[in-house]
């Protein structure tokens, strides 16, 4: 079974620029998550999709971050404009529908904002 | 406020010795409990989970975890540590009704030969 795919793996941008990350979940997984992991901290949920609907985006900085999940499969996370404090690893995860199911994580995208 | 605590930033243990990585939580209801491991430059990997039933849960790579409802704890254990177990370990808790996930801050496990 193929895992969660993410691209790019690394990205370096200057502040005020924009950036987009892509995620392809495990086939058949209805739930998709985007997390931000700052060095030395645990992952922080940014947004959770159930199929192509948003379940929770309470911690997404909506003035600069946006995400979409077209057709309930792939997802993109965008930051515009980026700030220095956005430097982090952005993790995508997917799971089967239902709270009992564990999440499967992609390798992450390491973003450096200079 | 809902929270997950991993009180030790780092745990050091000699190879062959038992290890424990601690996790306590403050999440309403009877949440589901998970442990994940993260190797350098890798995403998180699922180790084990507690849904219901026996308080001792067995998972991948010889790890197990003990659920204690009265202490709201879910400590990760392994009877005999390996050097290859050295990694970052995260406890996660999920609300049953609201589906929200909460992660702890992580514990770095160092297993020395």
JSON list of C-alpha atoms in Angstrom, two decimals:
[
{"chain": "A", "resi": 1, "resn": "UNK", "atom": "CA", "xyz": [0.00, 0.00, 0.00]},
{"chain": "A", "resi": 2, "resn": "UNK", "atom": "CA", "xyz": [1.43, 3.38, -0.99]},
{"chain": "A", "resi": 3, "resn": "UNK", "atom": "CA", "xyz": [1.87, 5.86, 1.81]},
{"chain": "A", "resi": 4, "resn": "UNK", "atom": "CA", "xyz": [1.01, 9.53, 2.06]},
{"chain": "A", "resi": 5, "resn": "UNK", "atom": "CA", "xyz": [2.92, 11.53, -0.54]},
{"chain": "A", "resi": 6, "resn": "UNK", "atom": "CA", "xyz": [4.02, 15.11, -0.06]},
{"chain": "A", "resi": 7, "resn": "UNK", "atom": "CA", "xyz": [5.91, 17.57, -2.21]},
{"chain": "A", "resi": 8, "resn": "UNK", "atom": "CA", "xyz": [8.17, 19.38, -2.21]},
{"chain": "A", "resi": 9, "resn": "UNK", "atom": "CA", "xyz": [10.33, 17.94, 0.57]},
{"chain": "A", "resi": 10, "resn": "UNK", "atom": "CA", "xyz": [12.19, 21.17, 1.13]},
{"chain": "A", "resi": 11, "resn": "UNK", "atom": "CA", "xyz": [11.44, 24.79, 0.31]},
{"chain": "A", "resi": 12, "resn": "UNK", "atom": "CA", "xyz": [13.32, 28.01, 1.01]},
{"chain": "A", "resi": 13, "resn": "UNK", "atom": "CA", "xyz": [11.57, 31.32, 0.40]},
{"chain": "A", "resi": 14, "resn": "UNK", "atom": "CA", "xyz": [11.92, 34.93, 1.46]},
{"chain": "A", "resi": 15, "resn": "UNK", "atom": "CA", "xyz": [9.41, 36.55, 3.76]},
{"chain": "A", "resi": 16, "resn": "UNK", "atom": "CA", "xyz": [6.36, 37.98, 2.03]},
{"chain": "A", "resi": 17, "resn": "UNK", "atom": "CA", "xyz": [6.62, 35.41, -0.75]},
{"chain": "A", "resi": 18, "resn": "UNK", "atom": "CA", "xyz": [4.00, 32.73, -1.28]},
{"chain": "A", "resi": 19, "resn": "UNK", "atom": "CA", "xyz": [4.39, 28.95, -1.18]},
{"chain": "A", "resi": 20, "resn": "UNK", "atom": "CA", "xyz": [2.21, 25.91, -1.77]},
{"chain": "A", "resi": 21, "resn": "UNK", "atom": "CA", "xyz": [2.47, 22.35, -0.53]},
{"chain": "A", "resi": 22, "resn": "UNK", "atom": "CA", "xyz": [0.81, 19.31, -2.04]},
{"chain": "A", "resi": 23, "resn": "UNK", "atom": "CA", "xyz": [-0.42, 16.12, -0.40]},
{"chain": "A", "resi": 24, "resn": "UNK", "atom": "CA", "xyz": [-1.80, 12.89, -1.80]},
{"chain": "A", "resi": 25, "resn": "UNK", "atom": "CA", "xyz": [-3.34, 10.71, 0.92]},
{"chain": "A", "resi": 26, "resn": "UNK", "atom": "CA", "xyz": [-3.58, 6.95, 1.10]},
{"chain": "A", "resi": 27, "resn": "UNK", "atom": "CA", "xyz": [-6.19, 5.69, -1.33]},
{"chain": "A", "resi": 28, "resn": "UNK", "atom": "CA", "xyz": [-9.60, 5.42, 0.27]},
{"chain": "A", "resi": 29, "resn": "UNK", "atom": "CA", "xyz": [-8.81, 7.57, 3.30]},
{"chain": "A", "resi": 30, "resn": "UNK", "atom": "CA", "xyz": [-11.67, 10.01, 3.81]},
{"chain": "A", "resi": 31, "resn": "UNK", "atom": "CA", "xyz": [-9.95, 12.18, 6.40]},
{"chain": "A", "resi": 32, "resn": "UNK", "atom": "CA", "xyz": [-6.96, 14.40, 5.64]},
{"chain": "A", "resi": 33, "resn": "UNK", "atom": "CA", "xyz": [-5.00, 16.58, 8.06]},
{"chain": "A", "resi": 34, "resn": "UNK", "atom": "CA", "xyz": [-2.42, 19.32, 7.74]},
{"chain": "A", "resi": 35, "resn": "UNK", "atom": "CA", "xyz": [-0.11, 19.90, 10.69]},
{"chain": "A", "resi": 36, "resn": "UNK", "atom": "CA", "xyz": [2.58, 22.44, 11.46]},
{"chain": "A", "resi": 37, "resn": "UNK", "atom": "CA", "xyz": [5.54, 21.13, 13.45]},
{"chain": "A", "resi": 38, "resn": "UNK", "atom": "CA", "xyz": [7.95, 23.72, 14.75]},
{"chain": "A", "resi": 39, "resn": "UNK", "atom": "CA", "xyz": [11.35, 22.42, 15.82]},
{"chain": "A", "resi": 40, "resn": "UNK", "atom": "CA", "xyz": [11.19, 20.97, 19.33]},
{"chain": "A", "resi": 41, "resn": "UNK", "atom": "CA", "xyz": [7.41, 20.91, 19.47]},
{"chain": "A", "resi": 42, "resn": "UNK", "atom": "CA", "xyz": [4.64, 18.46, 18.78]},
{"chain": "A", "resi": 43, "resn": "UNK", "atom": "CA", "xyz": [2.53, 18.74, 15.64]},
{"chain": "A", "resi": 44, "resn": "UNK", "atom": "CA", "xyz": [-0.18, 21.38, 15.70]},
{"chain": "A", "resi": 45, "resn": "UNK", "atom": "CA", "xyz": [-3.31, 20.73, 13.67]},
{"chain": "A", "resi": 46, "resn": "UNK", "atom": "CA", "xyz": [-3.95, 23.40, 11.07]},
{"chain": "A", "resi": 47, "resn": "UNK", "atom": "CA", "xyz": [-6.91, 21.94, 9.22]},
{"chain": "A", "resi": 48, "resn": "UNK", "atom": "CA", "xyz": [-8.85, 18.69, 9.00]},
{"chain": "A", "resi": 49, "resn": "UNK", "atom": "CA", "xyz": [-10.91, 17.62, 5.99]},
{"chain": "A", "resi": 50, "resn": "UNK", "atom": "CA", "xyz": [-13.57, 14.95, 5.84]},
{"chain": "A", "resi": 51, "resn": "UNK", "atom": "CA", "xyz": [-13.80, 14.10, 2.15]},
{"chain": "A", "resi": 52, "resn": "UNK", "atom": "CA", "xyz": [-13.79, 17.61, 0.63]},
{"chain": "A", "resi": 53, "resn": "UNK", "atom": "CA", "xyz": [-15.43, 19.37, 3.57]},
{"chain": "A", "resi": 54, "resn": "UNK", "atom": "CA", "xyz": [-13.62, 21.18, 6.38]},
{"chain": "A", "resi": 55, "resn": "UNK", "atom": "CA", "xyz": [-14.14, 19.63, 9.82]},
{"chain": "A", "resi": 56, "resn": "UNK", "atom": "CA", "xyz": [-11.81, 21.82, 11.86]},
{"chain": "A", "resi": 57, "resn": "UNK", "atom": "CA", "xyz": [-9.76, 24.85, 10.86]},
{"chain": "A", "resi": 58, "resn": "UNK", "atom": "CA", "xyz": [-9.80, 26.62, 14.20]},
{"chain": "A", "resi": 59, "resn": "UNK", "atom": "CA", "xyz": [-6.00, 26.92, 14.37]},
{"chain": "A", "resi": 60, "resn": "UNK", "atom": "CA", "xyz": [-5.44, 27.91, 10.76]},
{"chain": "A", "resi": 61, "resn": "UNK", "atom": "CA", "xyz": [-4.21, 31.53, 10.43]},
{"chain": "A", "resi": 62, "resn": "UNK", "atom": "CA", "xyz": [-6.78, 32.37, 7.82]},
{"chain": "A", "resi": 63, "resn": "UNK", "atom": "CA", "xyz": [-5.32, 35.76, 6.99]},
{"chain": "A", "resi": 64, "resn": "UNK", "atom": "CA", "xyz": [-2.35, 34.05, 5.33]},
{"chain": "A", "resi": 65, "resn": "UNK", "atom": "CA", "xyz": [-3.01, 30.30, 5.18]},
{"chain": "A", "resi": 66, "resn": "UNK", "atom": "CA", "xyz": [-5.50, 28.54, 2.95]},
{"chain": "A", "resi": 67, "resn": "UNK", "atom": "CA", "xyz": [-6.15, 24.93, 2.08]},
{"chain": "A", "resi": 68, "resn": "UNK", "atom": "CA", "xyz": [-8.36, 23.01, -0.24]},
{"chain": "A", "resi": 69, "resn": "UNK", "atom": "CA", "xyz": [-9.12, 19.42, -1.00]},
{"chain": "A", "resi": 70, "resn": "UNK", "atom": "CA", "xyz": [-10.61, 19.11, -4.42]},
{"chain": "A", "resi": 71, "resn": "UNK", "atom": "CA", "xyz": [-12.71, 16.04, -5.17]},
{"chain": "A", "resi": 72, "resn": "UNK", "atom": "CA", "xyz": [-11.95, 14.68, -1.72]},
{"chain": "A", "resi": 73, "resn": "UNK", "atom": "CA", "xyz": [-8.53, 13.33, -2.67]},
{"chain": "A", "resi": 74, "resn": "UNK", "atom": "CA", "xyz": [-5.44, 15.54, -3.10]},
{"chain": "A", "resi": 75, "resn": "UNK", "atom": "CA", "xyz": [-4.95, 18.63, -1.02]},
{"chain": "A", "resi": 76, "resn": "UNK", "atom": "CA", "xyz": [-2.91, 21.80, -1.21]},
{"chain": "A", "resi": 77, "resn": "UNK", "atom": "CA", "xyz": [-1.87, 24.12, 1.60]},
{"chain": "A", "resi": 78, "resn": "UNK", "atom": "CA", "xyz": [-0.86, 27.67, 0.70]},
{"chain": "A", "resi": 79, "resn": "UNK", "atom": "CA", "xyz": [0.84, 30.43, 2.64]},
{"chain": "A", "resi": 80, "resn": "UNK", "atom": "CA", "xyz": [0.63, 33.97, 1.32]},
{"chain": "A", "resi": 81, "resn": "UNK", "atom": "CA", "xyz": [2.48, 36.03, 2.40]},
{"chain": "A", "resi": 82, "resn": "UNK", "atom": "CA", "xyz": [4.97, 34.00, 4.42]},
{"chain": "A", "resi": 83, "resn": "UNK", "atom": "CA", "xyz": [6.46, 35.23, 7.69]},
{"chain": "A", "resi": 84, "resn": "UNK", "atom": "CA", "xyz": [9.66, 34.20, 9.42]},
{"chain": "A", "resi": 85, "resn": "UNK", "atom": "CA", "xyz": [7.67, 32.36, 12.09]},
{"chain": "A", "resi": 86, "resn": "UNK", "atom": "CA", "xyz": [6.16, 30.09, 9.45]},
{"chain": "A", "resi": 87, "resn": "UNK", "atom": "CA", "xyz": [9.48, 28.23, 9.25]},
{"chain": "A", "resi": 88, "resn": "UNK", "atom": "CA", "xyz": [8.51, 24.70, 10.22]},
{"chain": "A", "resi": 89, "resn": "UNK", "atom": "CA", "xyz": [7.82, 21.22, 8.89]},
{"chain": "A", "resi": 90, "resn": "UNK", "atom": "CA", "xyz": [4.38, 20.86, 7.37]},
{"chain": "A", "resi": 91, "resn": "UNK", "atom": "CA", "xyz": [3.00, 17.38, 7.77]},
{"chain": "A", "resi": 92, "resn": "UNK", "atom": "CA", "xyz": [0.11, 15.85, 5.92]},
{"chain": "A", "resi": 93, "resn": "UNK", "atom": "CA", "xyz": [-1.69, 12.84, 7.34]},
{"chain": "A", "resi": 94, "resn": "UNK", "atom": "CA", "xyz": [-4.69, 10.74, 6.37]},
{"chain": "A", "resi": 95, "resn": "UNK", "atom": "CA", "xyz": [-6.91, 8.21, 8.06]},
{"chain": "A", "resi": 96, "resn": "UNK", "atom": "CA", "xyz": [-10.00, 6.17, 7.53]},
{"chain": "A", "resi": 97, "resn": "UNK", "atom": "CA", "xyz": [-13.23, 7.85, 8.57]},
{"chain": "A", "resi": 98, "resn": "UNK", "atom": "CA", "xyz": [-13.85, 7.49, 12.31]},
{"chain": "A", "resi": 99, "resn": "UNK", "atom": "CA", "xyz": [-12.16, 8.61, 15.48]},
{"chain": "A", "resi": 100, "resn": "UNK", "atom": "CA", "xyz": [-10.76, 5.18, 16.33]},
{"chain": "A", "resi": 101, "resn": "UNK", "atom": "CA", "xyz": [-8.48, 5.11, 13.33]},
{"chain": "A", "resi": 102, "resn": "UNK", "atom": "CA", "xyz": [-4.84, 6.10, 13.53]},
{"chain": "A", "resi": 103, "resn": "UNK", "atom": "CA", "xyz": [-3.31, 8.64, 11.19]},
{"chain": "A", "resi": 104, "resn": "UNK", "atom": "CA", "xyz": [-0.69, 7.87, 8.58]},
{"chain": "A", "resi": 105, "resn": "UNK", "atom": "CA", "xyz": [1.80, 10.66, 8.03]},
{"chain": "A", "resi": 106, "resn": "UNK", "atom": "CA", "xyz": [3.71, 11.77, 4.99]},
{"chain": "A", "resi": 107, "resn": "UNK", "atom": "CA", "xyz": [7.43, 12.66, 5.17]},
{"chain": "A", "resi": 108, "resn": "UNK", "atom": "CA", "xyz": [6.68, 16.36, 5.54]},
{"chain": "A", "resi": 109, "resn": "UNK", "atom": "CA", "xyz": [7.83, 19.54, 3.82]},
{"chain": "A", "resi": 110, "resn": "UNK", "atom": "CA", "xyz": [10.52, 21.54, 5.58]},
{"chain": "A", "resi": 111, "resn": "UNK", "atom": "CA", "xyz": [9.89, 25.24, 4.98]},
{"chain": "A", "resi": 112, "resn": "UNK", "atom": "CA", "xyz": [12.54, 27.85, 5.70]},
{"chain": "A", "resi": 113, "resn": "UNK", "atom": "CA", "xyz": [11.51, 31.50, 5.48]},
{"chain": "A", "resi": 114, "resn": "UNK", "atom": "CA", "xyz": [14.44, 33.94, 5.32]},
{"chain": "B", "resi": 1, "resn": "UNK", "atom": "CA", "xyz": [-8.33, 23.39, 28.36]},
{"chain": "B", "resi": 2, "resn": "UNK", "atom": "CA", "xyz": [-7.59, 20.09, 26.72]},
{"chain": "B", "resi": 3, "resn": "UNK", "atom": "CA", "xyz": [-3.96, 19.10, 26.92]},
{"chain": "B", "resi": 4, "resn": "UNK", "atom": "CA", "xyz": [-1.45, 16.28, 26.63]},
{"chain": "B", "resi": 5, "resn": "UNK", "atom": "CA", "xyz": [1.69, 16.30, 28.75]},
{"chain": "B", "resi": 6, "resn": "UNK", "atom": "CA", "xyz": [4.93, 14.46, 28.22]},
{"chain": "B", "resi": 7, "resn": "UNK", "atom": "CA", "xyz": [6.83, 15.53, 31.33]},
{"chain": "B", "resi": 8, "resn": "UNK", "atom": "CA", "xyz": [10.26, 14.38, 30.17]},
{"chain": "B", "resi": 9, "resn": "UNK", "atom": "CA", "xyz": [11.95, 16.11, 27.25]},
{"chain": "B", "resi": 10, "resn": "UNK", "atom": "CA", "xyz": [14.51, 13.33, 27.13]},
{"chain": "B", "resi": 11, "resn": "UNK", "atom": "CA", "xyz": [14.85, 9.78, 28.44]},
{"chain": "B", "resi": 12, "resn": "UNK", "atom": "CA", "xyz": [18.20, 8.01, 28.55]},
{"chain": "B", "resi": 13, "resn": "UNK", "atom": "CA", "xyz": [18.42, 4.24, 28.91]},
{"chain": "B", "resi": 14, "resn": "UNK", "atom": "CA", "xyz": [21.06, 1.59, 28.35]},
{"chain": "B", "resi": 15, "resn": "UNK", "atom": "CA", "xyz": [20.50, -1.04, 25.69]},
{"chain": "B", "resi": 16, "resn": "UNK", "atom": "CA", "xyz": [18.83, -4.11, 27.12]},
{"chain": "B", "resi": 17, "resn": "UNK", "atom": "CA", "xyz": [17.21, -2.22, 29.98]},
{"chain": "B", "resi": 18, "resn": "UNK", "atom": "CA", "xyz": [13.48, -1.56, 30.20]},
{"chain": "B", "resi": 19, "resn": "UNK", "atom": "CA", "xyz": [12.22, 1.85, 29.12]},
{"chain": "B", "resi": 20, "resn": "UNK", "atom": "CA", "xyz": [9.23, 3.99, 29.98]},
{"chain": "B", "resi": 21, "resn": "UNK", "atom": "CA", "xyz": [8.10, 7.17, 28.24]},
{"chain": "B", "resi": 22, "resn": "UNK", "atom": "CA", "xyz": [5.41, 8.98, 30.18]},
{"chain": "B", "resi": 23, "resn": "UNK", "atom": "CA", "xyz": [2.20, 10.61, 28.98]},
{"chain": "B", "resi": 24, "resn": "UNK", "atom": "CA", "xyz": [-0.66, 12.15, 30.91]},
{"chain": "B", "resi": 25, "resn": "UNK", "atom": "CA", "xyz": [-3.68, 13.91, 29.49]},
{"chain": "B", "resi": 26, "resn": "UNK", "atom": "CA", "xyz": [-6.51, 16.22, 30.35]},
{"chain": "B", "resi": 27, "resn": "UNK", "atom": "CA", "xyz": [-9.15, 15.56, 27.72]},
{"chain": "B", "resi": 28, "resn": "UNK", "atom": "CA", "xyz": [-12.85, 15.23, 28.44]},
{"chain": "B", "resi": 29, "resn": "UNK", "atom": "CA", "xyz": [-14.81, 12.06, 27.99]},
{"chain": "B", "resi": 30, "resn": "UNK", "atom": "CA", "xyz": [-13.13, 8.75, 27.34]},
{"chain": "B", "resi": 31, "resn": "UNK", "atom": "CA", "xyz": [-10.67, 9.67, 24.62]},
{"chain": "B", "resi": 32, "resn": "UNK", "atom": "CA", "xyz": [-8.76, 7.39, 22.32]},
{"chain": "B", "resi": 33, "resn": "UNK", "atom": "CA", "xyz": [-5.01, 7.26, 22.99]},
{"chain": "B", "resi": 34, "resn": "UNK", "atom": "CA", "xyz": [-2.15, 6.86, 20.55]},
{"chain": "B", "resi": 35, "resn": "UNK", "atom": "CA", "xyz": [1.64, 6.68, 20.43]},
{"chain": "B", "resi": 36, "resn": "UNK", "atom": "CA", "xyz": [3.72, 7.71, 17.43]},
{"chain": "B", "resi": 37, "resn": "UNK", "atom": "CA", "xyz": [7.46, 7.62, 16.77]},
{"chain": "B", "resi": 38, "resn": "UNK", "atom": "CA", "xyz": [9.43, 10.04, 14.62]},
{"chain": "B", "resi": 39, "resn": "UNK", "atom": "CA", "xyz": [12.86, 9.27, 13.21]},
{"chain": "B", "resi": 40, "resn": "UNK", "atom": "CA", "xyz": [15.06, 12.12, 11.93]},
{"chain": "B", "resi": 41, "resn": "UNK", "atom": "CA", "xyz": [13.76, 13.73, 8.75]},
{"chain": "B", "resi": 42, "resn": "UNK", "atom": "CA", "xyz": [10.81, 11.37, 8.66]},
{"chain": "B", "resi": 43, "resn": "UNK", "atom": "CA", "xyz": [7.10, 11.72, 9.29]},
{"chain": "B", "resi": 44, "resn": "UNK", "atom": "CA", "xyz": [5.43, 10.23, 12.33]},
{"chain": "B", "resi": 45, "resn": "UNK", "atom": "CA", "xyz": [4.82, 6.49, 12.40]},
{"chain": "B", "resi": 46, "resn": "UNK", "atom": "CA", "xyz": [1.97, 4.87, 14.30]},
{"chain": "B", "resi": 47, "resn": "UNK", "atom": "CA", "xyz": [3.04, 2.56, 17.14]},
{"chain": "B", "resi": 48, "resn": "UNK", "atom": "CA", "xyz": [-0.09, 1.59, 19.04]},
{"chain": "B", "resi": 49, "resn": "UNK", "atom": "CA", "xyz": [-3.47, 2.77, 20.29]},
{"chain": "B", "resi": 50, "resn": "UNK", "atom": "CA", "xyz": [-5.93, 2.24, 23.11]},
{"chain": "B", "resi": 51, "resn": "UNK", "atom": "CA", "xyz": [-9.59, 2.18, 22.16]},
{"chain": "B", "resi": 52, "resn": "UNK", "atom": "CA", "xyz": [-11.23, 0.02, 24.81]},
{"chain": "B", "resi": 53, "resn": "UNK", "atom": "CA", "xyz": [-10.71, -3.20, 26.75]},
{"chain": "B", "resi": 54, "resn": "UNK", "atom": "CA", "xyz": [-7.47, -4.46, 28.27]},
{"chain": "B", "resi": 55, "resn": "UNK", "atom": "CA", "xyz": [-5.42, -1.69, 29.83]},
{"chain": "B", "resi": 56, "resn": "UNK", "atom": "CA", "xyz": [-2.18, -3.09, 28.41]},
{"chain": "B", "resi": 57, "resn": "UNK", "atom": "CA", "xyz": [-1.91, -2.55, 24.67]},
{"chain": "B", "resi": 58, "resn": "UNK", "atom": "CA", "xyz": [0.74, -4.15, 22.50]},
{"chain": "B", "resi": 59, "resn": "UNK", "atom": "CA", "xyz": [2.06, -2.48, 19.36]},
{"chain": "B", "resi": 60, "resn": "UNK", "atom": "CA", "xyz": [4.83, -2.42, 16.80]},
{"chain": "B", "resi": 61, "resn": "UNK", "atom": "CA", "xyz": [8.53, -3.15, 17.41]},
{"chain": "B", "resi": 62, "resn": "UNK", "atom": "CA", "xyz": [7.89, -4.75, 20.82]},
{"chain": "B", "resi": 63, "resn": "UNK", "atom": "CA", "xyz": [6.40, -1.62, 22.37]},
{"chain": "B", "resi": 64, "resn": "UNK", "atom": "CA", "xyz": [3.44, -1.68, 24.70]},
{"chain": "B", "resi": 65, "resn": "UNK", "atom": "CA", "xyz": [1.51, 0.94, 26.61]},
{"chain": "B", "resi": 66, "resn": "UNK", "atom": "CA", "xyz": [-0.43, 0.90, 29.84]},
{"chain": "B", "resi": 67, "resn": "UNK", "atom": "CA", "xyz": [-3.65, 2.86, 30.18]},
{"chain": "B", "resi": 68, "resn": "UNK", "atom": "CA", "xyz": [-4.57, 4.09, 33.66]},
{"chain": "B", "resi": 69, "resn": "UNK", "atom": "CA", "xyz": [-7.95, 5.77, 33.76]},
{"chain": "B", "resi": 70, "resn": "UNK", "atom": "CA", "xyz": [-7.74, 7.07, 37.32]},
{"chain": "B", "resi": 71, "resn": "UNK", "atom": "CA", "xyz": [-4.39, 8.73, 36.65]},
{"chain": "B", "resi": 72, "resn": "UNK", "atom": "CA", "xyz": [-5.32, 9.70, 33.05]},
{"chain": "B", "resi": 73, "resn": "UNK", "atom": "CA", "xyz": [-2.02, 8.30, 31.89]},
{"chain": "B", "resi": 74, "resn": "UNK", "atom": "CA", "xyz": [-0.88, 6.24, 28.93]},
{"chain": "B", "resi": 75, "resn": "UNK", "atom": "CA", "xyz": [2.79, 5.38, 29.43]},
{"chain": "B", "resi": 76, "resn": "UNK", "atom": "CA", "xyz": [4.80, 3.74, 26.66]},
{"chain": "B", "resi": 77, "resn": "UNK", "atom": "CA", "xyz": [6.99, 0.81, 27.66]},
{"chain": "B", "resi": 78, "resn": "UNK", "atom": "CA", "xyz": [9.40, -1.73, 26.29]},
{"chain": "B", "resi": 79, "resn": "UNK", "atom": "CA", "xyz": [10.97, -4.57, 28.29]},
{"chain": "B", "resi": 80, "resn": "UNK", "atom": "CA", "xyz": [14.36, -4.40, 26.57]},
{"chain": "B", "resi": 81, "resn": "UNK", "atom": "CA", "xyz": [15.52, -1.28, 24.71]},
{"chain": "B", "resi": 82, "resn": "UNK", "atom": "CA", "xyz": [17.47, -1.34, 21.45]},
{"chain": "B", "resi": 83, "resn": "UNK", "atom": "CA", "xyz": [19.82, 1.33, 20.15]},
{"chain": "B", "resi": 84, "resn": "UNK", "atom": "CA", "xyz": [17.57, 1.53, 17.08]},
{"chain": "B", "resi": 85, "resn": "UNK", "atom": "CA", "xyz": [14.69, 2.65, 19.34]},
{"chain": "B", "resi": 86, "resn": "UNK", "atom": "CA", "xyz": [16.40, 6.02, 19.70]},
{"chain": "B", "resi": 87, "resn": "UNK", "atom": "CA", "xyz": [13.93, 8.52, 18.26]},
{"chain": "B", "resi": 88, "resn": "UNK", "atom": "CA", "xyz": [11.33, 11.13, 19.18]},
{"chain": "B", "resi": 89, "resn": "UNK", "atom": "CA", "xyz": [8.11, 9.76, 20.67]},
{"chain": "B", "resi": 90, "resn": "UNK", "atom": "CA", "xyz": [4.77, 11.53, 20.68]},
{"chain": "B", "resi": 91, "resn": "UNK", "atom": "CA", "xyz": [1.67, 10.77, 22.67]},
{"chain": "B", "resi": 92, "resn": "UNK", "atom": "CA", "xyz": [-1.64, 11.80, 21.05]},
{"chain": "B", "resi": 93, "resn": "UNK", "atom": "CA", "xyz": [-5.16, 11.90, 22.39]},
{"chain": "B", "resi": 94, "resn": "UNK", "atom": "CA", "xyz": [-8.35, 12.10, 20.40]},
{"chain": "B", "resi": 95, "resn": "UNK", "atom": "CA", "xyz": [-11.76, 13.19, 21.62]},
{"chain": "B", "resi": 96, "resn": "UNK", "atom": "CA", "xyz": [-14.42, 10.60, 20.84]},
{"chain": "B", "resi": 97, "resn": "UNK", "atom": "CA", "xyz": [-17.21, 13.02, 20.11]},
{"chain": "B", "resi": 98, "resn": "UNK", "atom": "CA", "xyz": [-15.44, 15.96, 18.58]},
{"chain": "B", "resi": 99, "resn": "UNK", "atom": "CA", "xyz": [-12.75, 14.11, 16.69]},
{"chain": "B", "resi": 100, "resn": "UNK", "atom": "CA", "xyz": [-10.02, 16.59, 17.69]},
{"chain": "B", "resi": 101, "resn": "UNK", "atom": "CA", "xyz": [-6.45, 15.36, 18.02]},
{"chain": "B", "resi": 102, "resn": "UNK", "atom": "CA", "xyz": [-4.04, 16.67, 20.64]},
{"chain": "B", "resi": 103, "resn": "UNK", "atom": "CA", "xyz": [-0.33, 15.88, 20.53]},
{"chain": "B", "resi": 104, "resn": "UNK", "atom": "CA", "xyz": [2.17, 16.06, 23.34]},
{"chain": "B", "resi": 105, "resn": "UNK", "atom": "CA", "xyz": [5.42, 17.96, 22.92]},
{"chain": "B", "resi": 106, "resn": "UNK", "atom": "CA", "xyz": [7.46, 14.82, 22.41]},
{"chain": "B", "resi": 107, "resn": "UNK", "atom": "CA", "xyz": [10.09, 12.88, 24.33]},
{"chain": "B", "resi": 108, "resn": "UNK", "atom": "CA", "xyz": [13.49, 12.15, 22.88]},
{"chain": "B", "resi": 109, "resn": "UNK", "atom": "CA", "xyz": [14.57, 8.61, 23.70]},
{"chain": "B", "resi": 110, "resn": "UNK", "atom": "CA", "xyz": [18.30, 7.93, 23.73]},
{"chain": "B", "resi": 111, "resn": "UNK", "atom": "CA", "xyz": [19.35, 4.29, 23.99]},
{"chain": "B", "resi": 112, "resn": "UNK", "atom": "CA", "xyz": [23.06, 3.87, 24.59]},
{"chain": "B", "resi": 113, "resn": "UNK", "atom": "CA", "xyz": [25.01, 0.73, 23.72]}
]
